[in-house]
Coordinates of C-alpha atoms and ligand atoms in Angstrom, one line a residue:
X1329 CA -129.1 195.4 89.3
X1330 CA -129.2 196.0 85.5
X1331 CA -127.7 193.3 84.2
X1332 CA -130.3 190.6 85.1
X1333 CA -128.7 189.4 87.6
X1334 CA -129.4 188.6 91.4
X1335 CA -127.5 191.5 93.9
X1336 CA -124.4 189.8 94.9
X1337 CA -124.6 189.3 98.9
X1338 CA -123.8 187.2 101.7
X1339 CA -127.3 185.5 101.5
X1340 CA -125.2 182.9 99.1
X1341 CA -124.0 181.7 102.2
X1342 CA -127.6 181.6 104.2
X1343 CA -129.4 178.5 104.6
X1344 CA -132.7 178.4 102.0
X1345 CA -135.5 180.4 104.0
X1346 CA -133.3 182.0 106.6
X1347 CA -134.6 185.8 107.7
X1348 CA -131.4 187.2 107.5
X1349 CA -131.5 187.2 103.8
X1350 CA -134.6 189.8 104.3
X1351 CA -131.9 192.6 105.3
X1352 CA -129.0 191.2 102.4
X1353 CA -132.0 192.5 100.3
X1354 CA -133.5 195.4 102.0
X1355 CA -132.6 198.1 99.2
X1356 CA -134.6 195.9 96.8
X1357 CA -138.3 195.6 98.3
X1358 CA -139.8 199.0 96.8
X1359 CA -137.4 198.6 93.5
X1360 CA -139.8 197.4 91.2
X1361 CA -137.3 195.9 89.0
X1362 CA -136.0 194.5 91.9
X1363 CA -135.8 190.9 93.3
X1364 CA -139.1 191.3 94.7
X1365 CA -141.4 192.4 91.7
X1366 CA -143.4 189.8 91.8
X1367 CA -144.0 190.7 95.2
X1368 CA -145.9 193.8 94.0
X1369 CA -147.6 192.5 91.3
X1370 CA -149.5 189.5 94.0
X1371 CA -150.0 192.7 96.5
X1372 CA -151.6 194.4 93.9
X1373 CA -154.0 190.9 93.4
X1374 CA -153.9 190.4 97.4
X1375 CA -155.5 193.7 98.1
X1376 CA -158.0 193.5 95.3
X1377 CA -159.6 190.8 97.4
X1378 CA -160.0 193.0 100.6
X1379 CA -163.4 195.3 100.4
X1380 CA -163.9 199.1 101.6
X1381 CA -163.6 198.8 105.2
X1382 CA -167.6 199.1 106.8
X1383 CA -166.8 200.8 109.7
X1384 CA -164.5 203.6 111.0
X1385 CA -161.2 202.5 112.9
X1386 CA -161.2 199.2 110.6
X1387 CA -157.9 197.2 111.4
X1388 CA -156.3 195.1 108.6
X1389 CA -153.5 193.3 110.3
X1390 CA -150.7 192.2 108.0
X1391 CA -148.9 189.3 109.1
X1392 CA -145.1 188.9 107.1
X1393 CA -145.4 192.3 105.9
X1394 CA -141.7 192.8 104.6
X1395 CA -141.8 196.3 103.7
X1396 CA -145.5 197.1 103.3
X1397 CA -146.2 196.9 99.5
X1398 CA -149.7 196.1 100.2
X1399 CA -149.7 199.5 101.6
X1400 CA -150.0 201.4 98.2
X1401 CA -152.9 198.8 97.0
X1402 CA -155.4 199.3 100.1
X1403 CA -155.0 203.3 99.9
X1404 CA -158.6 204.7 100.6
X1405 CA -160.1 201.6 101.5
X1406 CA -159.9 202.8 105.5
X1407 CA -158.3 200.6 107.1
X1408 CA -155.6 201.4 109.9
X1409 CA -152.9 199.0 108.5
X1410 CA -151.0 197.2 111.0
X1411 CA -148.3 195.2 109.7
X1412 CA -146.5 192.7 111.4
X1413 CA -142.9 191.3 110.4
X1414 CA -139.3 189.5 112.3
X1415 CA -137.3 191.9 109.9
X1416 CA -136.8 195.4 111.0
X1417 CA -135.0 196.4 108.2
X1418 CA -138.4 195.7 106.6
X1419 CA -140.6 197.2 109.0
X1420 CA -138.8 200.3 109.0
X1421 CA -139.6 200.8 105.1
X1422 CA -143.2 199.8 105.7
X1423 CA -143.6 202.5 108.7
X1424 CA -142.0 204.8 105.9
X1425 CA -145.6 203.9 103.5
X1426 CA -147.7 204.4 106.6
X1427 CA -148.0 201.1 108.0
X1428 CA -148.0 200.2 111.7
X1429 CA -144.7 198.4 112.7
X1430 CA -145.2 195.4 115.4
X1431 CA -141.7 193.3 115.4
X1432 CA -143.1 189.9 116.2
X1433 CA -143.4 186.4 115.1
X1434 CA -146.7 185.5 113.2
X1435 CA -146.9 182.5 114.9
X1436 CA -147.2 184.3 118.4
X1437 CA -149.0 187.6 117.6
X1438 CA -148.5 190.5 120.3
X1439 CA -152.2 191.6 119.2
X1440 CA -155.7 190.7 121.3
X1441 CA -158.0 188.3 120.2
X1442 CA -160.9 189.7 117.1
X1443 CA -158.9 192.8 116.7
X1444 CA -158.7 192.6 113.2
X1445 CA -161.3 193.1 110.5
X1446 CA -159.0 191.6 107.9
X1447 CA -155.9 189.5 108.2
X1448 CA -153.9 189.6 105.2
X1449 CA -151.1 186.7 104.9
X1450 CA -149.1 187.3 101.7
X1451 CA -146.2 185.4 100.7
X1452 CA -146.1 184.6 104.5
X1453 CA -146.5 181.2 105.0
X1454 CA -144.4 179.2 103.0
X1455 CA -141.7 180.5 105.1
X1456 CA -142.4 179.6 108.3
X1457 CA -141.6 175.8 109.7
X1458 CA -145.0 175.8 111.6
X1459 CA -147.6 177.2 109.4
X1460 CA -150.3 175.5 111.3
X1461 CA -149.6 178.2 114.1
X1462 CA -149.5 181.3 112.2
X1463 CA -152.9 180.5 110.2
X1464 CA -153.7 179.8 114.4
X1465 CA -152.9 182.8 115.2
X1466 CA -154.5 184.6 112.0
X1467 CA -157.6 183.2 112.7
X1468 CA -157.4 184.2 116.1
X1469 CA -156.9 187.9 115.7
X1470 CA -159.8 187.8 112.9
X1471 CA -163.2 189.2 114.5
X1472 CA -166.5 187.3 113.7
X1473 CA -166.9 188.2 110.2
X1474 CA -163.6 189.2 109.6
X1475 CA -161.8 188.5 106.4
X1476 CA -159.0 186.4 105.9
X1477 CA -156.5 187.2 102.6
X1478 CA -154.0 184.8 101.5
X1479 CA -151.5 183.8 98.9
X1480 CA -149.0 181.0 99.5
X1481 CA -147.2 178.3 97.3
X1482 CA -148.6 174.7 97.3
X1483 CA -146.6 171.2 98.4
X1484 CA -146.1 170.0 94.9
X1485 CA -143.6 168.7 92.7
X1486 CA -144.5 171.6 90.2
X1487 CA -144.7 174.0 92.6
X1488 CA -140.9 173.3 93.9
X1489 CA -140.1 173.4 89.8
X1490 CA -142.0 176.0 88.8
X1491 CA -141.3 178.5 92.0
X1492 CA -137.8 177.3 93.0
X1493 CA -135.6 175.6 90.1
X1494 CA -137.1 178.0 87.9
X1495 CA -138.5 181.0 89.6
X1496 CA -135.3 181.5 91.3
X1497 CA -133.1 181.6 88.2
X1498 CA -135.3 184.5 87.1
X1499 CA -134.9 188.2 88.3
X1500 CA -138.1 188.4 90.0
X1501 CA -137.4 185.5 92.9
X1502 CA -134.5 186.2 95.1
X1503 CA -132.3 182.8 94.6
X1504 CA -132.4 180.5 98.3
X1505 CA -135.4 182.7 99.4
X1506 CA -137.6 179.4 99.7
X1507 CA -137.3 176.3 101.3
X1508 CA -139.8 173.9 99.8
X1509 CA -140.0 171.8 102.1
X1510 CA -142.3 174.3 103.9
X1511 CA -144.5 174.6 100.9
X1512 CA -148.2 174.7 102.3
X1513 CA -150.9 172.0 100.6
X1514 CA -153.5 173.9 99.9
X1515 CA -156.1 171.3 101.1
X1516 CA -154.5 171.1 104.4
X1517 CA -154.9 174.7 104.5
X1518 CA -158.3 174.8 104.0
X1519 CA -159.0 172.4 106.8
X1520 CA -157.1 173.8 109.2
X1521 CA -158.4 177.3 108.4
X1522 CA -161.5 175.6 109.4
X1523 CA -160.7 174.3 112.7
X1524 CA -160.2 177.8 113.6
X1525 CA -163.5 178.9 112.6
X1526 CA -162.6 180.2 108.5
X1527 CA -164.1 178.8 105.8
X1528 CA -161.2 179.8 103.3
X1529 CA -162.1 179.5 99.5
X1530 CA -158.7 179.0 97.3
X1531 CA -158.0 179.9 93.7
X1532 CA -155.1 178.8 91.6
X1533 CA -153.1 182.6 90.5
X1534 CA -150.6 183.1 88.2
X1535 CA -149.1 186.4 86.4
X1536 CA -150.0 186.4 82.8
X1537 CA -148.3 185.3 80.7
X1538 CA -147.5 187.5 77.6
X1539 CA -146.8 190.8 80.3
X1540 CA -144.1 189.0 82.1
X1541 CA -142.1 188.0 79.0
X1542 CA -142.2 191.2 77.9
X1543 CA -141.1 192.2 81.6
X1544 CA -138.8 189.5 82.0
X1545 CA -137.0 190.5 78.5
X1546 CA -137.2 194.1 79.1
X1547 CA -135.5 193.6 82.5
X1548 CA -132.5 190.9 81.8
X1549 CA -131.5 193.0 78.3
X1550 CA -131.0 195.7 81.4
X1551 CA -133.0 198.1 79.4
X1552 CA -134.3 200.0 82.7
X1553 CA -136.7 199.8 84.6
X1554 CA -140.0 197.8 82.6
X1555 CA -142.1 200.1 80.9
X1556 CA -145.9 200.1 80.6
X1557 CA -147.8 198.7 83.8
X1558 CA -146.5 195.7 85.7
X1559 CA -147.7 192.3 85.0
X1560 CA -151.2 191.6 86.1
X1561 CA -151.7 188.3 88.4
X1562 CA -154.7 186.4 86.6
X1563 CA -156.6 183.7 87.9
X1564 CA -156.3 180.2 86.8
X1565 CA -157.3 176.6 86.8
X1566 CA -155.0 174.6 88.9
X1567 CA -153.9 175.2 92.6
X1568 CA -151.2 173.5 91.9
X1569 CA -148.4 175.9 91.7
X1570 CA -149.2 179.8 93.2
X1571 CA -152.6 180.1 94.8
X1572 CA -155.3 183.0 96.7
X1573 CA -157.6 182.1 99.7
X1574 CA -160.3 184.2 100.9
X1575 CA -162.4 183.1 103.8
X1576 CA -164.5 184.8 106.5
X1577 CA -164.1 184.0 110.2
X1578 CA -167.8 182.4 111.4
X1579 CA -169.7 184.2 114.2
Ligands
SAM343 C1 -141.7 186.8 100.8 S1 -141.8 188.1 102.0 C2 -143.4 188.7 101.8 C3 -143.6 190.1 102.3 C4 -145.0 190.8 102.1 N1 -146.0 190.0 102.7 C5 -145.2 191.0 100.6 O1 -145.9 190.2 100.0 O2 -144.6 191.9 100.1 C6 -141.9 187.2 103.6 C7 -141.9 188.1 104.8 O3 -142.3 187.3 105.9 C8 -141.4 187.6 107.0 N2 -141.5 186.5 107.9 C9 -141.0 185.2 107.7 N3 -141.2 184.4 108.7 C10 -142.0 185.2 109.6 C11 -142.5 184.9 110.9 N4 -142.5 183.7 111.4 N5 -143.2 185.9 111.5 C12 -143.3 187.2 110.9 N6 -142.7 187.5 109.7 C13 -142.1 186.5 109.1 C14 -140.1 187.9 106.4 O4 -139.3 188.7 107.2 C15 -140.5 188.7 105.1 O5 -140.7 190.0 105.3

Protein backbone atom coordinates (compact mmCIF):
# COMPACT_ATOMS: atom_id res chain seq x y z
CA UNK A 1 0.00 0.00 0.00
CA UNK A 2 1.15 3.58 -0.67
CA UNK A 3 -1.38 5.46 0.52
CA UNK A 4 -1.13 4.75 4.23
CA UNK A 5 -3.48 2.57 4.39
CA UNK A 6 -4.11 -1.03 5.70
CA UNK A 7 -4.33 -3.82 2.39
CA UNK A 8 -7.95 -4.22 1.92
CA UNK A 9 -8.75 -8.10 2.71
CA UNK A 10 -11.12 -10.45 4.04
CA UNK A 11 -9.36 -10.24 7.54
CA UNK A 12 -12.15 -7.35 8.10
CA UNK A 13 -14.34 -10.07 8.58
CA UNK A 14 -11.91 -12.33 10.93
CA UNK A 15 -12.40 -12.44 14.50
CA UNK A 16 -9.37 -10.20 16.46
CA UNK A 17 -6.32 -12.74 16.74
CA UNK A 18 -7.58 -15.36 14.22
CA UNK A 19 -4.54 -17.17 12.12
CA UNK A 20 -6.19 -16.85 9.05
CA UNK A 21 -5.45 -13.19 8.91
CA UNK A 22 -1.54 -14.44 8.69
CA UNK A 23 -2.23 -15.61 4.97
CA UNK A 24 -4.78 -12.28 4.07
CA UNK A 25 -1.29 -10.70 4.72
CA UNK A 26 1.27 -12.99 3.48
CA UNK A 27 2.64 -10.57 0.62
CA UNK A 28 3.41 -8.02 3.42
CA UNK A 29 5.87 -9.86 6.03
CA UNK A 30 9.28 -9.04 4.10
CA UNK A 31 7.78 -5.46 2.75
CA UNK A 32 9.37 -3.32 5.06
CA UNK A 33 6.89 -0.59 4.60
CA UNK A 34 4.46 -3.10 5.07
CA UNK A 35 1.94 -3.94 7.92
CA UNK A 36 4.54 -5.73 9.65
CA UNK A 37 7.56 -3.15 10.02
CA UNK A 38 7.57 -3.08 13.29
CA UNK A 39 7.95 -6.62 13.18
CA UNK A 40 11.51 -6.11 11.74
CA UNK A 41 12.56 -3.43 13.74
CA UNK A 42 11.86 -5.75 17.38
CA UNK A 43 13.64 -8.79 15.30
CA UNK A 44 16.38 -6.67 14.82
CA UNK A 45 16.30 -5.88 18.97
CA UNK A 46 15.18 -9.71 19.52
CA UNK A 47 18.27 -11.00 17.95
CA UNK A 48 20.67 -8.49 19.48
CA UNK A 49 19.95 -10.33 22.73
CA UNK A 50 20.96 -13.86 21.43
CA UNK A 51 25.02 -14.39 21.68
CA UNK A 52 27.49 -16.19 19.05
CA UNK A 53 26.46 -19.62 19.35
CA UNK A 54 29.52 -21.66 21.66
CA UNK A 55 29.32 -24.69 19.98
CA UNK A 56 28.99 -26.21 16.43
CA UNK A 57 25.38 -27.56 15.46
CA UNK A 58 23.87 -24.78 17.84
CA UNK A 59 19.93 -24.86 17.49
CA UNK A 60 17.87 -21.70 18.02
CA UNK A 61 14.38 -22.77 17.85
CA UNK A 62 11.92 -20.10 16.93
CA UNK A 63 8.56 -20.47 18.17
CA UNK A 64 5.72 -18.14 16.01
CA UNK A 65 8.15 -17.47 13.44
CA UNK A 66 5.78 -15.94 10.74
CA UNK A 67 8.06 -15.60 7.97
CA UNK A 68 11.47 -15.73 9.55
CA UNK A 69 12.62 -12.00 9.86
CA UNK A 70 14.80 -12.92 12.67
CA UNK A 71 16.53 -14.83 10.05
CA UNK A 72 18.53 -11.82 8.52
CA UNK A 73 19.50 -10.54 12.28
CA UNK A 74 21.16 -13.91 13.64
CA UNK A 75 23.27 -14.25 10.24
CA UNK A 76 26.84 -15.54 11.31
CA UNK A 77 25.97 -16.10 14.78
CA UNK A 78 25.85 -20.14 13.94
CA UNK A 79 23.04 -21.30 14.82
CA UNK A 80 20.86 -23.83 12.75
CA UNK A 81 17.58 -21.82 12.83
CA UNK A 82 14.60 -23.79 13.28
CA UNK A 83 11.53 -21.95 13.18
CA UNK A 84 8.29 -23.11 14.16
CA UNK A 85 4.83 -21.51 13.05
CA UNK A 86 0.60 -22.77 12.36
CA UNK A 87 0.84 -20.56 9.11
CA UNK A 88 2.28 -22.16 6.09
CA UNK A 89 1.96 -19.39 4.05
CA UNK A 90 4.58 -18.01 6.52
CA UNK A 91 6.75 -20.86 6.84
CA UNK A 92 7.17 -21.10 3.33
CA UNK A 93 8.70 -17.48 3.15
CA UNK A 94 10.91 -18.28 6.18
CA UNK A 95 12.33 -21.62 4.45
CA UNK A 96 12.91 -19.11 1.46
CA UNK A 97 15.55 -16.95 4.22
CA UNK A 98 17.01 -20.34 5.29
CA UNK A 99 15.10 -21.20 8.19
CA UNK A 100 13.88 -24.69 9.14
CA UNK A 101 10.00 -25.07 8.63
CA UNK A 102 8.14 -27.26 11.46
CA UNK A 103 4.13 -26.64 11.00
CA UNK A 104 3.15 -27.00 14.57
CA UNK A 105 1.47 -25.40 17.49
CA UNK A 106 3.90 -23.77 20.10
CA UNK A 107 1.92 -24.97 22.69
CA UNK A 108 2.70 -28.65 21.67
CA UNK A 109 6.13 -28.57 20.12
CA UNK A 110 7.01 -31.71 17.67
CA UNK A 111 10.80 -31.12 18.94
CA UNK A 112 12.66 -33.40 21.98
CA UNK A 113 13.22 -32.13 25.21
CA UNK A 114 16.89 -29.65 25.61
CA UNK A 115 17.23 -29.58 21.95
CA UNK A 116 17.57 -26.09 21.77
CA UNK A 117 20.31 -23.74 22.75
CA UNK A 118 18.14 -20.66 22.39
CA UNK A 119 14.40 -20.41 22.18
CA UNK A 120 13.37 -17.26 20.73
CA UNK A 121 9.47 -16.18 21.24
CA UNK A 122 8.87 -12.94 19.36
CA UNK A 123 5.65 -11.43 19.05
CA UNK A 124 4.41 -14.96 19.84
CA UNK A 125 2.55 -14.98 22.83
CA UNK A 126 0.15 -12.48 22.98
CA UNK A 127 -1.60 -14.43 20.46
CA UNK A 128 -2.11 -17.59 21.81
CA UNK A 129 -5.22 -18.26 24.44
CA UNK A 130 -2.90 -20.49 26.65
CA UNK A 131 0.33 -18.81 26.90
CA UNK A 132 1.12 -20.66 30.02
CA UNK A 133 1.67 -23.70 27.66
CA UNK A 134 3.75 -22.33 25.05
CA UNK A 135 6.34 -20.65 27.62
CA UNK A 136 5.84 -24.75 28.95
CA UNK A 137 6.83 -25.85 26.10
CA UNK A 138 9.71 -23.15 25.48
CA UNK A 139 11.14 -24.00 28.50
CA UNK A 140 11.06 -27.39 27.84
CA UNK A 141 12.94 -27.55 24.51
CA UNK A 142 15.56 -25.09 26.21
CA UNK A 143 18.85 -27.19 27.29
CA UNK A 144 20.48 -26.47 30.78
CA UNK A 145 21.89 -23.24 30.01
CA UNK A 146 20.01 -22.42 27.15
CA UNK A 147 18.77 -18.98 26.50
CA UNK A 148 15.38 -17.95 26.38
CA UNK A 149 14.46 -14.53 24.04
CA UNK A 150 11.28 -12.89 24.27
CA UNK A 151 9.14 -9.87 23.44
CA UNK A 152 5.41 -9.83 24.14
CA UNK A 153 2.76 -7.04 25.01
CA UNK A 154 1.77 -6.59 28.69
CA UNK A 155 -2.05 -6.91 30.43
CA UNK A 156 -2.57 -3.29 30.83
CA UNK A 157 -4.87 -0.63 30.16
CA UNK A 158 -2.10 1.29 28.25
CA UNK A 159 -0.88 -1.45 26.57
CA UNK A 160 -4.49 -2.30 24.95
CA UNK A 161 -4.40 1.83 24.11
CA UNK A 162 -1.16 2.18 23.18
CA UNK A 163 -0.85 -1.21 20.96
CA UNK A 164 -4.42 -1.67 19.86
CA UNK A 165 -6.67 1.67 19.70
CA UNK A 166 -3.69 3.28 18.55
CA UNK A 167 -1.11 1.00 17.14
CA UNK A 168 -3.61 -0.47 14.87
CA UNK A 169 -4.81 2.83 13.27
CA UNK A 170 -1.16 3.19 12.26
CA UNK A 171 0.56 1.46 9.15
CA UNK A 172 2.84 -0.55 11.05
CA UNK A 173 0.07 -2.87 13.08
CA UNK A 174 -2.17 -4.80 10.95
CA UNK A 175 -5.77 -3.58 12.25
CA UNK A 176 -7.73 -6.86 14.42
CA UNK A 177 -4.23 -8.65 14.53
CA UNK A 178 -4.51 -8.56 18.46
CA UNK A 179 -6.90 -9.68 20.89
CA UNK A 180 -6.03 -8.10 24.19
CA UNK A 181 -7.52 -9.96 26.15
CA UNK A 182 -4.54 -12.36 25.63
CA UNK A 183 -2.21 -9.68 26.58
CA UNK A 184 0.57 -11.41 28.86
CA UNK A 185 1.40 -9.63 32.52
CA UNK A 186 4.72 -9.52 32.51
CA UNK A 187 5.03 -10.53 36.26
CA UNK A 188 3.07 -13.63 35.62
CA UNK A 189 5.50 -14.32 33.02
CA UNK A 190 8.34 -14.13 34.99
CA UNK A 191 6.92 -16.62 37.50
CA UNK A 192 5.89 -19.05 35.43
CA UNK A 193 9.15 -18.87 33.36
CA UNK A 194 10.32 -19.93 36.66
CA UNK A 195 8.37 -22.88 37.40
CA UNK A 196 9.90 -24.27 34.37
CA UNK A 197 13.36 -23.79 35.48
CA UNK A 198 14.11 -19.88 33.63
CA UNK A 199 14.97 -17.14 35.48
CA UNK A 200 13.63 -14.55 32.76
CA UNK A 201 14.89 -10.91 33.32
CA UNK A 202 12.21 -8.26 31.49
CA UNK A 203 12.90 -4.86 30.13
CA UNK A 204 10.26 -2.32 29.12
CA UNK A 205 11.16 -1.63 24.82
CA UNK A 206 9.88 0.85 22.69
CA UNK A 207 10.97 2.21 19.13
CA UNK A 208 12.39 5.68 19.40
CA UNK A 209 10.68 8.05 19.13
CA UNK A 210 11.93 10.87 16.65
CA UNK A 211 12.85 7.79 13.85
CA UNK A 212 9.34 6.53 13.79
CA UNK A 213 7.73 9.94 13.15
CA UNK A 214 9.89 10.50 10.59
CA UNK A 215 8.95 6.81 9.28
CA UNK A 216 5.45 7.05 10.11
CA UNK A 217 5.25 10.53 7.93
CA UNK A 218 7.41 9.43 5.30
CA UNK A 219 5.17 6.29 4.88
CA UNK A 220 1.44 7.73 5.12
CA UNK A 221 2.46 10.91 2.70
CA UNK A 222 3.12 7.48 0.43
CA UNK A 223 6.49 8.88 -0.39
CA UNK A 224 8.01 5.18 -0.93
CA UNK A 225 9.49 3.15 0.88
CA UNK A 226 11.25 5.10 4.28
CA UNK A 227 14.55 6.14 3.60
CA UNK A 228 17.62 6.05 5.91
CA UNK A 229 17.65 2.99 8.43
CA UNK A 230 14.55 1.68 10.06
CA UNK A 231 13.64 2.85 13.46
CA UNK A 232 15.78 1.48 16.27
CA UNK A 233 13.80 -0.31 19.34
CA UNK A 234 15.35 1.45 22.52
CA UNK A 235 15.08 0.40 25.90
CA UNK A 236 12.92 2.05 28.45
CA UNK A 237 11.59 2.50 31.88
CA UNK A 238 8.27 1.07 32.15
CA UNK A 239 7.10 -2.54 31.29
CA UNK A 240 4.07 -1.33 30.88
CA UNK A 241 3.28 -1.29 27.29
CA UNK A 242 5.96 -3.46 24.77
CA UNK A 243 8.57 -5.39 26.70
CA UNK A 244 12.05 -8.01 26.23
CA UNK A 245 12.79 -11.02 28.49
CA UNK A 246 15.97 -12.77 28.64
CA UNK A 247 16.44 -15.72 30.92
CA UNK A 248 18.68 -18.85 31.04
CA UNK A 249 17.23 -22.33 31.62
CA UNK A 250 18.97 -23.54 35.26
CA UNK A 251 21.05 -26.83 35.19
C1 LIG B 1 2.91 -11.28 15.19
S1 LIG B 1 3.50 -12.67 14.31
C2 LIG B 1 5.21 -12.72 14.82
C3 LIG B 1 6.06 -13.47 13.83
C4 LIG B 1 7.57 -13.47 14.15
N1 LIG B 1 7.88 -14.01 15.43
C5 LIG B 1 8.11 -12.08 14.01
O1 LIG B 1 8.33 -11.43 15.05
O2 LIG B 1 8.29 -11.62 12.88
C6 LIG B 1 2.81 -14.04 15.22
C7 LIG B 1 3.10 -15.37 14.56
O3 LIG B 1 2.74 -16.39 15.50
C8 LIG B 1 2.09 -17.42 14.79
N2 LIG B 1 1.27 -18.12 15.78
C9 LIG B 1 0.19 -17.69 16.44
N3 LIG B 1 -0.25 -18.61 17.31
C10 LIG B 1 0.60 -19.66 17.20
C11 LIG B 1 0.70 -20.92 17.84
N4 LIG B 1 -0.18 -21.30 18.78
N5 LIG B 1 1.69 -21.75 17.48
C12 LIG B 1 2.59 -21.38 16.52
N6 LIG B 1 2.54 -20.21 15.88
C13 LIG B 1 1.57 -19.35 16.21
C14 LIG B 1 1.32 -16.74 13.69
O4 LIG B 1 1.03 -17.64 12.64
C15 LIG B 1 2.31 -15.66 13.29
O5 LIG B 1 3.18 -16.12 12.29
Amino acid sequence: MRDGSSPVSDRSRLPPNDPRQYDDLADEWWRPDGVFAMLHWLARARAALVPPATRPHALLVDLGCGAGLLAPHLAGKGYRHVGVDLTRSALDQAAAHGVTPVNGDATAVPLADGCADVVAAGELLEHVPDWRRAVAEACRLLRPGGLLVLDTLNDTVLSRLVAVEVGERLPTVPRGIHDPRLFVDDRALVAECARHGVDLRVRGVRPELRGTLRWLVRRIRGAGPPAGRAPRIRPTWSTAVLYQGRGVRLG
